[in-house]
Amino acid sequence: MTIKEMTSIYSITAAGVDAIGQRYEEPEWLRQARRAAWETFESIPWPTYKEETWRRTRLTGFNLDDFTLAQESHPRADSRAALPADLLANLEKIDSGGALIFLDNTLIYADLDEDLAAQGVIFTDLRTALDEHAELVRAHLGALVPASENKFAALHYALWENGAFLYAPKNITVEKPFQVIVQFSDGKAHFHHTLLIGEENSELTVVEDFMGAANGMSDSVAEIYPHDAARLHYLRLQNLDHTAWNFATMRASLQRDALYRHLQASWGSRLSKVWIDLEMEQPGSHGELLGLYFPQDHQHLDHHTNQNHKRERATSDLLFKGALDDQARSVYQGIIRVWPGAQKTDAYQKNDNLILGPHARADSIPGLEIEADDVRCTHGATSAKVQEEYIFYLMARGLSRRTAKRMIVQGFFEEVLNRVPVPGVRTKLEDEIARRVGLE
Amino acid sequence: MTAVLEIKDLHVSVEGKEILKGVDLTIRQGEVHALMGPNGSGKSTMAYAIAGHPHYEVTGGDILFNGESILDLEPDERAKLGIFLAFQYPVAIPGVSFANFLRAAVSNVRGYKERAREQAAKSGDGKVIGSELMPMREFRKELMAKMDRFHVDRSFANRYLNEGFSGGEKKRGEVLQMAMLEPKIAILDESDSGLDIDALRVVADGINKLVADGMGALLITHYQRILNYVKPDKVSVFYDGRIVLTGGPEVAHMLEEKGYKWVEEDLAKELAAA
Ligand SMILES: Nc1ncnc2c1ncn2[C@@H]1O[C@H](COP(=O)(O)OP(=O)(O)OP(=O)(O)O)[C@@H](O)[C@H]1O
Ligand SMILES: [Mg+2]
């Protein structure tokens, strides 16, 4: 192999796409899907500010040619004790029923409660799932978020190499959360995929934590399938390096009487463009979307949400809260869509922003599209500075200015924190908030 | 030593407008000094200036605590000296729990932080090992005891600071905070306003207990009513940014009877004589 060939197989090109299929000896349907996705990617123009979706988020400075695919593979750790100290510490903050740790595309550690495995729960990396449960993967991969969804989703389907796979059979309730930690190396492009499937009347909680990717990019997709009366909780903690570009497309499809709860905590990245879509596909489903963000310096975090009510008697509830420091910016664009015939829809959407920095700015664009007449939809957005009267009140009681400010910011997030279903995650979020406000 | 708060020829402006026009007032530990005056005369302005509110600019005169000026001190430093302000309108702070906030406040005022840092310095590596907060169990115990002693419902501890509190609950909350912070001198800005008869008794009883323990109180009020429960040593009348009259409890009765017209007429006579 020539040097040129060696580098090209890890490049973001058609050759790089084909090389993945060869490297993993993938089935033909998957290779074809990759090629089709690449073509879709090439056919979609780069977004410009002329599109409403991108009007407030510019990709100035982003150049796909700056990146190559991660090529190193990493050794497997046989036990928790063999893990690097920082990963282990992160893992142990949550009492989990199973864990997966990824270093780039390599699954370096996995464990799963034996009882759960015996009951038919599958919790592994997508590569293994593809080998061992091909039909399950084939039926779900790309079925919810198609490559044509947006340019970054197309790129993702052309280039993904691994990800997390969780499957719960019918009537299985798992109390403890599953934990996924994804650590990306620097300067590379990463395409992690998350596939969560809860069969009828199952219950699952997943915490997925993304880290690293300094001067790199992450372009991820998550597809979540809560089947009839299933209850899925997905807590996604985006802790990427502050120099990383981050693109993520996520969608959950809620079947009859299903419950889906999504927590999005966005701490990292220089720029994030994130789509979260709850599809209330069948009657009686209930979707919840909680969001926290706290950009600092020049960070720019952009979230789109969609509460899509297709059928009757479904409810959805969204609360997104952000604090912004320094020159940071946030964009929140949320829509509630109620389809014709989706009567008795009850949908709520709220976005609150707390402006801490002198040059910080939060844009909030809520929207409603309602085509049914017997519905209740409420939305609202607020943006405010820390009130000097609050600071004075607390200082008059003996708190320093910093402590006063910290308490006010923590208090601002309390409404979301109170609803975090995993105590260990709540603690992590509190710590991160405290760290950002600045401990004394 | 008995702590003394002295206000000397104090001039204060808000947004460029002079509100206090030379106030002289002394408050001693263990004493109750009532202050009455018409709406807008500047009573709260004085209270804020004592507590160190940044919007209230001291343009002349001085505020001394035990003989030393506190004008350069931040509000939290004044609180640590033992000065407390019970707000006329306590603010509600979303998501901040009463207990958490109060634990941080008590710890700061009682010097837990300084002690933790001193120990850290002594231990050599400079790391703060111990908590900078009062131990949870100790704090809880004291809080519960004081809630009982000052007739505040125990559910307060887990509620958010003044959020959804009724007017009366807010005022009781201020008294509880005062009881926990154990100030030497407290400025009570209309702590009796908006209270029903039972709540008024509870608040008055709280003030009396703390005064008996040695606290000095400046009781800003519009009504003689509370003075039936809290016996003032002195009563001053505040008028247009100044104290125009100081006397014993009889002054409050006169005001109740005759209103501020009486003070106005008196002032006019004085001016005419001069
Ligand atoms: N932050 C402020 N901004 C503008 N004006 C102010 C401010 N604070 C006080 N003032 C003005 O100063 C004057 C005195 O107000 P202050 O609240 O001190 O009166 P008060 O004696 O406490 O009245 P009340 O009995 O109604 O509580 C008023 O004219 C008020 O409008
Ligand atoms: Mg007042």
PDB file of C-alpha atoms in Angstrom, chain B residues 35-128:
ATOM      1  CA  LEU B  35     -38.670  55.105  64.093  1.00  0.00           C
ATOM      2  CA  MET B  36     -41.865  56.443  62.593  1.00  0.00           C
ATOM      3  CA  GLY B  37     -42.415  58.690  59.637  1.00  0.00           C
ATOM      4  CA  PRO B  38     -44.663  59.279  56.647  1.00  0.00           C
ATOM      5  CA  ASN B  39     -44.443  57.296  53.401  1.00  0.00           C
ATOM      6  CA  GLY B  40     -41.545  58.333  51.266  1.00  0.00           C
ATOM      7  CA  SER B  41     -39.745  60.188  54.041  1.00  0.00           C
ATOM      8  CA  GLY B  42     -36.622  58.024  53.628  1.00  0.00           C
ATOM      9  CA  LYS B  43     -36.793  55.370  56.347  1.00  0.00           C
ATOM     10  CA  SER B  44     -36.042  52.464  54.028  1.00  0.00           C
ATOM     11  CA  THR B  45     -33.376  54.518  52.333  1.00  0.00           C
ATOM     12  CA  MET B  46     -31.629  54.837  55.668  1.00  0.00           C
ATOM     13  CA  ALA B  47     -32.008  51.109  56.312  1.00  0.00           C
ATOM     14  CA  TYR B  48     -30.491  50.300  52.910  1.00  0.00           C
ATOM     15  CA  ALA B  49     -27.652  52.741  53.435  1.00  0.00           C
ATOM     16  CA  ILE B  50     -26.802  51.083  56.746  1.00  0.00           C
ATOM     17  CA  ALA B  51     -26.785  47.649  55.102  1.00  0.00           C
ATOM     18  CA  GLY B  52     -24.644  48.941  52.240  1.00  0.00           C
ATOM     19  CA  HIS B  53     -26.923  48.816  49.203  1.00  0.00           C
ATOM     20  CA  PRO B  54     -24.842  49.928  46.207  1.00  0.00           C
ATOM     21  CA  HIS B  55     -27.575  52.124  44.706  1.00  0.00           C
ATOM     22  CA  TYR B  56     -27.708  54.333  47.764  1.00  0.00           C
ATOM     23  CA  GLU B  57     -24.900  56.790  47.597  1.00  0.00           C
ATOM     24  CA  VAL B  58     -23.632  58.327  50.807  1.00  0.00           C
ATOM     25  CA  THR B  59     -22.774  61.911  49.907  1.00  0.00           C
ATOM     26  CA  GLY B  60     -22.016  63.175  53.396  1.00  0.00           C
ATOM     27  CA  GLY B  61     -21.726  62.160  57.033  1.00  0.00           C
ATOM     28  CA  ASP B  62     -20.781  58.759  58.387  1.00  0.00           C
ATOM     29  CA  ILE B  63     -22.025  55.450  59.763  1.00  0.00           C
ATOM     30  CA  LEU B  64     -19.923  54.098  62.616  1.00  0.00           C
ATOM     31  CA  PHE B  65     -19.980  50.679  64.197  1.00  0.00           C
ATOM     32  CA  ASN B  66     -18.191  50.693  67.532  1.00  0.00           C
ATOM     33  CA  GLY B  67     -16.551  53.933  66.540  1.00  0.00           C
ATOM     34  CA  GLU B  68     -15.286  52.792  63.153  1.00  0.00           C
ATOM     35  CA  SER B  69     -16.703  53.835  59.826  1.00  0.00           C
ATOM     36  CA  ILE B  70     -18.368  51.036  57.866  1.00  0.00           C
ATOM     37  CA  LEU B  71     -18.941  53.051  54.706  1.00  0.00           C
ATOM     38  CA  ASP B  72     -16.191  51.228  52.834  1.00  0.00           C
ATOM     39  CA  LEU B  73     -17.467  47.795  53.775  1.00  0.00           C
ATOM     40  CA  GLU B  74     -19.418  45.501  51.471  1.00  0.00           C
ATOM     41  CA  PRO B  75     -22.856  44.365  52.661  1.00  0.00           C
ATOM     42  CA  ASP B  76     -21.534  40.921  53.648  1.00  0.00           C
ATOM     43  CA  GLU B  77     -18.762  42.492  55.727  1.00  0.00           C
ATOM     44  CA  ARG B  78     -21.333  44.585  57.548  1.00  0.00           C
ATOM     45  CA  ALA B  79     -23.372  41.446  58.185  1.00  0.00           C
ATOM     46  CA  LYS B  80     -20.287  39.809  59.674  1.00  0.00           C
ATOM     47  CA  LEU B  81     -19.859  42.734  62.070  1.00  0.00           C
ATOM     48  CA  GLY B  82     -23.311  41.928  63.391  1.00  0.00           C
ATOM     49  CA  ILE B  83     -25.595  44.275  61.474  1.00  0.00           C
ATOM     50  CA  PHE B  84     -28.846  42.815  60.205  1.00  0.00           C
ATOM     51  CA  LEU B  85     -31.554  44.270  58.016  1.00  0.00           C
ATOM     52  CA  ALA B  86     -35.029  42.758  58.049  1.00  0.00           C
ATOM     53  CA  PHE B  87     -36.370  43.858  54.676  1.00  0.00           C
ATOM     54  CA  GLN B  88     -39.611  45.714  54.182  1.00  0.00           C
ATOM     55  CA  TYR B  89     -40.027  43.723  50.972  1.00  0.00           C
ATOM     56  CA  PRO B  90     -37.983  40.506  51.148  1.00  0.00           C
ATOM     57  CA  VAL B  91     -37.210  39.237  47.640  1.00  0.00           C
ATOM     58  CA  ALA B  92     -38.139  35.745  46.493  1.00  0.00           C
ATOM     59  CA  ILE B  93     -35.188  33.905  44.996  1.00  0.00           C
ATOM     60  CA  PRO B  94     -36.244  31.016  42.753  1.00  0.00           C
ATOM     61  CA  GLY B  95     -34.722  27.628  43.456  1.00  0.00           C
ATOM     62  CA  VAL B  96     -32.637  28.706  46.470  1.00  0.00           C
ATOM     63  CA  SER B  97     -33.681  26.645  49.452  1.00  0.00           C
ATOM     64  CA  PHE B  98     -34.187  28.432  52.726  1.00  0.00           C
ATOM     65  CA  ALA B  99     -32.061  25.928  54.648  1.00  0.00           C
ATOM     66  CA  ASN B 100     -29.151  25.836  52.181  1.00  0.00           C
ATOM     67  CA  PHE B 101     -28.994  29.566  51.949  1.00  0.00           C
ATOM     68  CA  LEU B 102     -29.217  30.038  55.678  1.00  0.00           C
ATOM     69  CA  ARG B 103     -26.512  27.465  56.352  1.00  0.00           C
ATOM     70  CA  ALA B 104     -24.156  29.303  54.016  1.00  0.00           C
ATOM     71  CA  ALA B 105     -25.062  32.625  55.631  1.00  0.00           C
ATOM     72  CA  VAL B 106     -24.618  31.393  59.197  1.00  0.00           C
ATOM     73  CA  SER B 107     -21.322  29.720  58.300  1.00  0.00           C
ATOM     74  CA  ASN B 108     -19.962  32.915  56.789  1.00  0.00           C
ATOM     75  CA  VAL B 109     -21.103  35.151  59.589  1.00  0.00           C
ATOM     76  CA  ARG B 110     -19.744  32.805  62.265  1.00  0.00           C
ATOM     77  CA  GLY B 111     -16.387  32.494  60.552  1.00  0.00           C
ATOM     78  CA  TYR B 112     -16.385  28.816  59.538  1.00  0.00           C
ATOM     79  CA  LYS B 113     -14.760  29.759  56.286  1.00  0.00           C
ATOM     80  CA  GLU B 114     -11.930  31.699  57.922  1.00  0.00           C
ATOM     81  CA  ARG B 115     -11.274  28.857  60.339  1.00  0.00           C
ATOM     82  CA  ALA B 116     -11.214  26.271  57.559  1.00  0.00           C
ATOM     83  CA  ARG B 117      -8.728  28.407  55.646  1.00  0.00           C
ATOM     84  CA  GLU B 118      -6.553  29.049  58.683  1.00  0.00           C
ATOM     85  CA  GLN B 119      -6.342  25.346  59.336  1.00  0.00           C
ATOM     86  CA  ALA B 120      -5.497  24.775  55.718  1.00  0.00           C
ATOM     87  CA  ALA B 121      -2.700  27.321  55.928  1.00  0.00           C
ATOM     88  CA  LYS B 122      -1.349  25.633  59.073  1.00  0.00           C
ATOM     89  CA  SER B 123      -1.485  22.163  57.568  1.00  0.00           C
ATOM     90  CA  GLY B 124       1.137  23.387  55.134  1.00  0.00           C
ATOM     91  CA  ASP B 125      -0.095  22.314  51.741  1.00  0.00           C
ATOM     92  CA  GLY B 126      -2.687  25.077  51.651  1.00  0.00           C
ATOM     93  CA  LYS B 127      -5.488  22.688  50.799  1.00  0.00           C
ATOM     94  CA  VAL B 128      -8.822  23.353  52.418  1.00  0.00           C
TER      95      VAL B 128
END
